[in-house]
mmCIF file of C-alpha atoms in Angstrom:
data_model
loop_
_atom_site.group_PDB
_atom_site.id
_atom_site.type_symbol
_atom_site.label_atom_id
_atom_site.label_comp_id
_atom_site.label_asym_id
_atom_site.label_seq_id
_atom_site.Cartn_x
_atom_site.Cartn_y
_atom_site.Cartn_z
ATOM 1 C CA UNK F 1 83.491 53.053 -5.755
ATOM 2 C CA UNK F 2 85.154 50.516 -3.501
ATOM 3 C CA UNK F 3 88.925 50.140 -3.523
ATOM 4 C CA UNK F 4 90.598 47.116 -1.948
ATOM 5 C CA UNK F 5 94.324 46.965 -1.335
ATOM 6 C CA UNK F 6 96.029 43.700 -0.458
ATOM 7 C CA UNK F 7 99.483 43.067 1.021
ATOM 8 C CA UNK F 8 101.884 41.465 0.566
ATOM 9 C CA UNK F 9 101.810 40.493 -3.089
ATOM 10 C CA UNK F 10 104.044 37.492 -2.382
ATOM 11 C CA UNK F 11 104.654 35.601 0.826
ATOM 12 C CA UNK F 12 106.978 32.696 1.462
ATOM 13 C CA UNK F 13 106.888 30.750 4.721
ATOM 14 C CA UNK F 14 108.324 27.543 6.077
ATOM 15 C CA UNK F 15 105.967 24.642 6.600
ATOM 16 C CA UNK F 16 104.442 24.852 10.047
ATOM 17 C CA UNK F 17 104.808 28.619 10.293
ATOM 18 C CA UNK F 18 101.900 31.068 10.231
ATOM 19 C CA UNK F 19 100.972 33.286 7.305
ATOM 20 C CA UNK F 20 99.123 36.606 7.488
ATOM 21 C CA UNK F 21 97.627 38.505 4.571
ATOM 22 C CA UNK F 22 96.164 41.960 5.059
ATOM 23 C CA UNK F 23 93.573 43.969 3.146
ATOM 24 C CA UNK F 24 92.178 47.462 3.459
ATOM 25 C CA UNK F 25 88.973 48.783 1.949
ATOM 26 C CA UNK F 26 87.654 52.270 1.327
ATOM 27 C CA UNK F 27 83.849 52.080 1.294
ATOM 28 C CA UNK F 28 82.366 52.190 4.778
ATOM 29 C CA UNK F 29 79.182 50.655 3.357
ATOM 30 C CA UNK F 30 80.988 47.359 2.693
ATOM 31 C CA UNK F 31 79.712 44.733 5.088
ATOM 32 C CA UNK F 32 80.800 41.391 3.676
ATOM 33 C CA UNK F 33 84.410 40.249 3.338
ATOM 34 C CA UNK F 34 85.192 36.896 1.695
ATOM 35 C CA UNK F 35 88.556 35.292 1.069
ATOM 36 C CA UNK F 36 89.248 33.096 -1.942
ATOM 37 C CA UNK F 37 91.985 30.590 -2.642
ATOM 38 C CA UNK F 38 93.040 29.981 -6.231
ATOM 39 C CA UNK F 39 95.349 27.129 -7.058
ATOM 40 C CA UNK F 40 97.299 27.200 -10.294
ATOM 41 C CA UNK F 41 94.997 26.717 -13.267
ATOM 42 C CA UNK F 42 91.900 26.441 -11.094
ATOM 43 C CA UNK F 43 88.966 28.636 -10.198
ATOM 44 C CA UNK F 44 88.898 30.896 -7.126
ATOM 45 C CA UNK F 45 87.176 29.111 -4.265
ATOM 46 C CA UNK F 46 85.737 30.643 -1.127
ATOM 47 C CA UNK F 47 87.621 29.536 1.974
ATOM 48 C CA UNK F 48 86.208 31.804 4.659
ATOM 49 C CA UNK F 49 84.090 34.940 4.949
ATOM 50 C CA UNK F 50 83.099 37.427 7.601
ATOM 51 C CA UNK F 51 80.324 39.929 7.998
ATOM 52 C CA UNK F 52 80.781 43.360 9.483
ATOM 53 C CA UNK F 53 78.891 42.539 12.672
ATOM 54 C CA UNK F 54 81.598 40.045 13.636
ATOM 55 C CA UNK F 55 85.182 40.844 14.582
ATOM 56 C CA UNK F 56 86.716 37.419 14.104
ATOM 57 C CA UNK F 57 85.860 34.067 12.592
ATOM 58 C CA UNK F 58 87.811 30.842 12.683
ATOM 59 C CA UNK F 59 87.641 27.610 10.726
ATOM 60 C CA UNK F 60 90.273 25.068 11.736
ATOM 61 C CA UNK F 61 93.661 26.526 10.683
ATOM 62 C CA UNK F 62 92.156 29.569 9.006
ATOM 63 C CA UNK F 63 90.920 32.710 10.723
ATOM 64 C CA UNK F 64 89.835 36.132 9.571
ATOM 65 C CA UNK F 65 89.771 39.314 11.621
ATOM 66 C CA UNK F 66 87.970 42.553 10.815
ATOM 67 C CA UNK F 67 88.533 46.055 12.109
ATOM 68 C CA UNK F 68 85.658 48.187 10.831
ATOM 69 C CA UNK F 69 86.978 51.381 12.327
ATOM 70 C CA UNK F 70 90.283 51.072 10.532
ATOM 71 C CA UNK F 71 88.671 49.455 7.487
ATOM 72 C CA UNK F 72 91.006 46.524 7.365
ATOM 73 C CA UNK F 73 90.715 42.769 7.568
ATOM 74 C CA UNK F 74 93.239 39.978 7.639
ATOM 75 C CA UNK F 75 93.564 36.298 6.845
ATOM 76 C CA UNK F 76 95.565 34.135 9.222
ATOM 77 C CA UNK F 77 96.706 30.636 8.346
ATOM 78 C CA UNK F 78 98.363 28.646 11.114
ATOM 79 C CA UNK F 79 100.483 25.503 10.836
ATOM 80 C CA UNK F 80 100.897 26.051 7.114
ATOM 81 C CA UNK F 81 101.243 23.054 4.817
ATOM 82 C CA UNK F 82 102.586 22.804 1.261
ATOM 83 C CA UNK F 83 99.022 22.382 -0.021
ATOM 84 C CA UNK F 84 98.242 25.864 1.291
ATOM 85 C CA UNK F 85 100.433 27.221 -1.517
ATOM 86 C CA UNK F 86 98.158 29.216 -3.821
ATOM 87 C CA UNK F 87 97.041 32.738 -4.651
ATOM 88 C CA UNK F 88 94.725 34.237 -2.041
ATOM 89 C CA UNK F 89 92.298 37.045 -2.810
ATOM 90 C CA UNK F 90 90.384 39.213 -0.406
ATOM 91 C CA UNK F 91 87.207 40.996 -1.430
ATOM 92 C CA UNK F 92 84.757 43.527 -0.056
ATOM 93 C CA UNK F 93 81.115 43.990 -0.853
ATOM 94 C CA UNK F 94 78.196 46.167 0.248
ATOM 95 C CA UNK F 95 74.875 44.328 0.587
ATOM 96 C CA UNK F 96 73.807 42.666 -2.661
ATOM 97 C CA UNK F 97 76.190 44.618 -4.845
ATOM 98 C CA UNK F 98 79.346 43.603 -6.585
ATOM 99 C CA UNK F 99 82.495 42.307 -4.908
ATOM 100 C CA UNK F 100 85.715 44.247 -5.344
ATOM 101 C CA UNK F 101 88.795 42.034 -5.213
ATOM 102 C CA UNK F 102 92.293 42.716 -4.013
ATOM 103 C CA UNK F 103 95.201 42.030 -6.350
ATOM 104 C CA UNK F 104 96.017 38.713 -4.715
ATOM 105 C CA UNK F 105 98.827 37.278 -2.598
ATOM 106 C CA UNK F 106 100.935 34.404 -3.858
ATOM 107 C CA UNK F 107 101.656 32.213 -0.854
ATOM 108 C CA UNK F 108 104.436 29.658 -1.067
ATOM 109 C CA UNK F 109 104.864 27.153 1.747
ATOM 110 C CA UNK F 110 108.271 25.504 1.677
ATOM 111 C CA UNK F 111 108.472 21.942 2.947
ATOM 112 C CA UNK P 1 74.668 20.407 -8.053
ATOM 113 C CA UNK P 2 77.118 20.672 -10.949
ATOM 114 C CA UNK P 3 78.170 24.165 -10.016
ATOM 115 C CA UNK P 4 78.668 26.994 -12.466
ATOM 116 C CA UNK P 5 79.311 25.560 -15.909
ATOM 117 C CA UNK P 6 81.329 27.421 -18.500
ATOM 118 C CA UNK P 7 82.144 26.557 -22.073
ATOM 119 C CA UNK P 8 84.410 26.256 -23.825
ATOM 120 C CA UNK P 9 87.277 25.546 -21.400
ATOM 121 C CA UNK P 10 89.812 26.735 -23.949
ATOM 122 C CA UNK P 11 89.392 28.925 -27.006
ATOM 123 C CA UNK P 12 92.090 29.785 -29.495
ATOM 124 C CA UNK P 13 91.121 32.180 -32.241
ATOM 125 C CA UNK P 14 92.612 34.636 -34.651
ATOM 126 C CA UNK P 15 92.450 38.370 -34.299
ATOM 127 C CA UNK P 16 89.267 39.767 -35.771
ATOM 128 C CA UNK P 17 87.168 36.687 -35.145
ATOM 129 C CA UNK P 18 84.053 36.659 -32.998
ATOM 130 C CA UNK P 19 84.288 34.834 -29.696
ATOM 131 C CA UNK P 20 81.334 33.680 -27.626
ATOM 132 C CA UNK P 21 81.745 32.427 -24.088
ATOM 133 C CA UNK P 22 78.905 30.637 -22.350
ATOM 134 C CA UNK P 23 77.826 30.224 -18.771
ATOM 135 C CA UNK P 24 75.178 28.271 -16.911
ATOM 136 C CA UNK P 25 74.787 29.508 -13.338
ATOM 137 C CA UNK P 26 73.865 27.355 -10.385
ATOM 138 C CA UNK P 27 70.147 26.658 -10.412
ATOM 139 C CA UNK P 28 68.285 29.089 -8.181
ATOM 140 C CA UNK P 29 71.020 31.708 -8.165
ATOM 141 C CA UNK P 30 69.713 35.114 -9.226
ATOM 142 C CA UNK P 31 72.980 37.009 -9.698
ATOM 143 C CA UNK P 32 75.540 36.301 -12.392
ATOM 144 C CA UNK P 33 78.952 37.880 -12.835
ATOM 145 C CA UNK P 34 81.542 37.893 -15.620
ATOM 146 C CA UNK P 35 85.168 38.404 -14.567
ATOM 147 C CA UNK P 36 88.370 38.612 -16.555
ATOM 148 C CA UNK P 37 91.672 37.559 -15.013
ATOM 149 C CA UNK P 38 95.121 38.526 -16.241
ATOM 150 C CA UNK P 39 98.495 38.703 -14.567
ATOM 151 C CA UNK P 40 98.668 42.448 -15.081
ATOM 152 C CA UNK P 41 95.169 43.438 -13.994
ATOM 153 C CA UNK P 42 94.111 40.652 -11.651
ATOM 154 C CA UNK P 43 90.403 39.827 -11.351
ATOM 155 C CA UNK P 44 88.300 42.455 -13.079
ATOM 156 C CA UNK P 45 84.518 42.538 -12.970
ATOM 157 C CA UNK P 46 83.180 43.076 -16.473
ATOM 158 C CA UNK P 47 79.431 42.992 -15.890
ATOM 159 C CA UNK P 48 76.859 41.560 -13.547
ATOM 160 C CA UNK P 49 73.191 40.676 -13.761
ATOM 161 C CA UNK P 50 70.467 40.458 -11.148
ATOM 162 C CA UNK P 51 67.380 38.476 -12.170
ATOM 163 C CA UNK P 52 68.641 38.482 -15.778
ATOM 164 C CA UNK P 53 68.889 42.284 -15.864
ATOM 165 C CA UNK P 54 72.299 43.933 -16.375
ATOM 166 C CA UNK P 55 73.015 46.026 -13.279
ATOM 167 C CA UNK P 56 76.546 47.270 -13.790
ATOM 168 C CA UNK P 57 78.504 47.027 -17.024
ATOM 169 C CA UNK P 58 81.040 49.696 -16.177
ATOM 170 C CA UNK P 59 83.815 47.124 -16.335
ATOM 171 C CA UNK P 60 83.173 46.180 -19.947
ATOM 172 C CA UNK P 61 86.330 47.424 -21.657
ATOM 173 C CA UNK P 62 84.822 48.679 -24.894
ATOM 174 C CA UNK P 63 82.041 48.252 -27.414
ATOM 175 C CA UNK P 64 83.620 45.093 -28.751
ATOM 176 C CA UNK P 65 82.378 43.351 -25.603
ATOM 177 C CA UNK P 66 78.740 42.513 -25.031
ATOM 178 C CA UNK P 67 76.898 40.244 -22.615
ATOM 179 C CA UNK P 68 73.412 38.851 -22.499
ATOM 180 C CA UNK P 69 71.327 36.835 -20.108
ATOM 181 C CA UNK P 70 68.198 35.749 -21.959
ATOM 182 C CA UNK P 71 67.003 33.569 -19.080
ATOM 183 C CA UNK P 72 67.915 32.537 -15.557
ATOM 184 C CA UNK P 73 70.000 29.584 -16.667
ATOM 185 C CA UNK P 74 72.162 30.979 -19.443
ATOM 186 C CA UNK P 75 74.459 33.887 -20.181
ATOM 187 C CA UNK P 76 76.892 34.745 -22.953
ATOM 188 C CA UNK P 77 79.849 37.063 -23.225
ATOM 189 C CA UNK P 78 80.721 38.018 -26.769
ATOM 190 C CA UNK P 79 83.808 39.714 -28.135
ATOM 191 C CA UNK P 80 83.585 41.001 -31.678
ATOM 192 C CA UNK P 81 86.082 41.572 -33.161
ATOM 193 C CA UNK P 82 88.610 39.917 -30.867
ATOM 194 C CA UNK P 83 92.112 41.314 -30.345
ATOM 195 C CA UNK P 84 95.294 39.768 -28.872
ATOM 196 C CA UNK P 85 94.971 41.956 -25.759
ATOM 197 C CA UNK P 86 91.697 40.176 -24.984
ATOM 198 C CA UNK P 87 93.660 37.028 -24.168
ATOM 199 C CA UNK P 88 92.848 36.122 -20.568
ATOM 200 C CA UNK P 89 90.904 33.719 -18.422
ATOM 201 C CA UNK P 90 87.240 34.640 -18.300
ATOM 202 C CA UNK P 91 85.318 33.479 -15.254
ATOM 203 C CA UNK P 92 81.594 33.369 -14.772
ATOM 204 C CA UNK P 93 80.287 33.330 -11.203
ATOM 205 C CA UNK P 94 76.853 33.129 -9.637
ATOM 206 C CA UNK P 95 75.322 33.960 -6.296
ATOM 207 C CA UNK P 96 72.018 33.135 -4.691
ATOM 208 C CA UNK P 97 70.161 34.580 -1.733
ATOM 209 C CA UNK P 98 73.081 33.721 0.504
ATOM 210 C CA UNK P 99 76.208 35.742 0.075
ATOM 211 C CA UNK P 100 78.626 33.210 -1.286
ATOM 212 C CA UNK P 101 79.965 33.630 -4.811
ATOM 213 C CA UNK P 102 80.696 30.482 -6.799
ATOM 214 C CA UNK P 103 83.021 30.549 -9.792
ATOM 215 C CA UNK P 104 82.976 28.416 -12.885
ATOM 216 C CA UNK P 105 86.122 26.717 -14.178
ATOM 217 C CA UNK P 106 86.823 29.569 -16.534
ATOM 218 C CA UNK P 107 87.515 29.895 -20.238
ATOM 219 C CA UNK P 108 91.135 30.332 -21.262
ATOM 220 C CA UNK P 109 90.996 32.619 -24.305
ATOM 221 C CA UNK P 110 93.957 33.058 -26.596
ATOM 222 C CA UNK P 111 93.669 35.509 -29.471
ATOM 223 C CA UNK P 112 96.511 35.152 -31.943
#
């Protein structure tokens, strides 16, 4: 089955700096890669996603890149703000199957 | 749309008791997922349904866990008998024809 590895497990940045979280996947059939943000005590919420026919997608301060050949994808957050502090999960999925999640990255943005 | 609705939000029970968690997916969504989240194991998929049919239950930890989806708008996850190591947050999520997965607010289960 699919295996998703996520790094780093914790990340601390200064407000205004950029943050990058990286994930690798194992199943070449995976073609959908969402990212979720989970604030303390809340549910995971989708923040951005990318399909395998696209190399990069951007939404305001958030961007995701995908390298299918290397089987890795990354989340980039620019101009970080304290409210970006949360746990971020990547996931990979093939077609209509199940999503496999990474172990999460705890991002702390220091004011 | 009210989103995915789970109940109860919190459940505290004693070891050996039966626990039933409930989920109402978003109307029109045909896939439903049960996840368990712990600090040690992260987000684990327990089981998922497509069109009310269980597709993959390989994540169900043992026979004490069972899940049903009697119709398109309701699912239950049952633990009988419950054990302290079952303490976790249990999330239900649903997905429609588009790819996005929507999570419920979760049930915080504590087994004493």
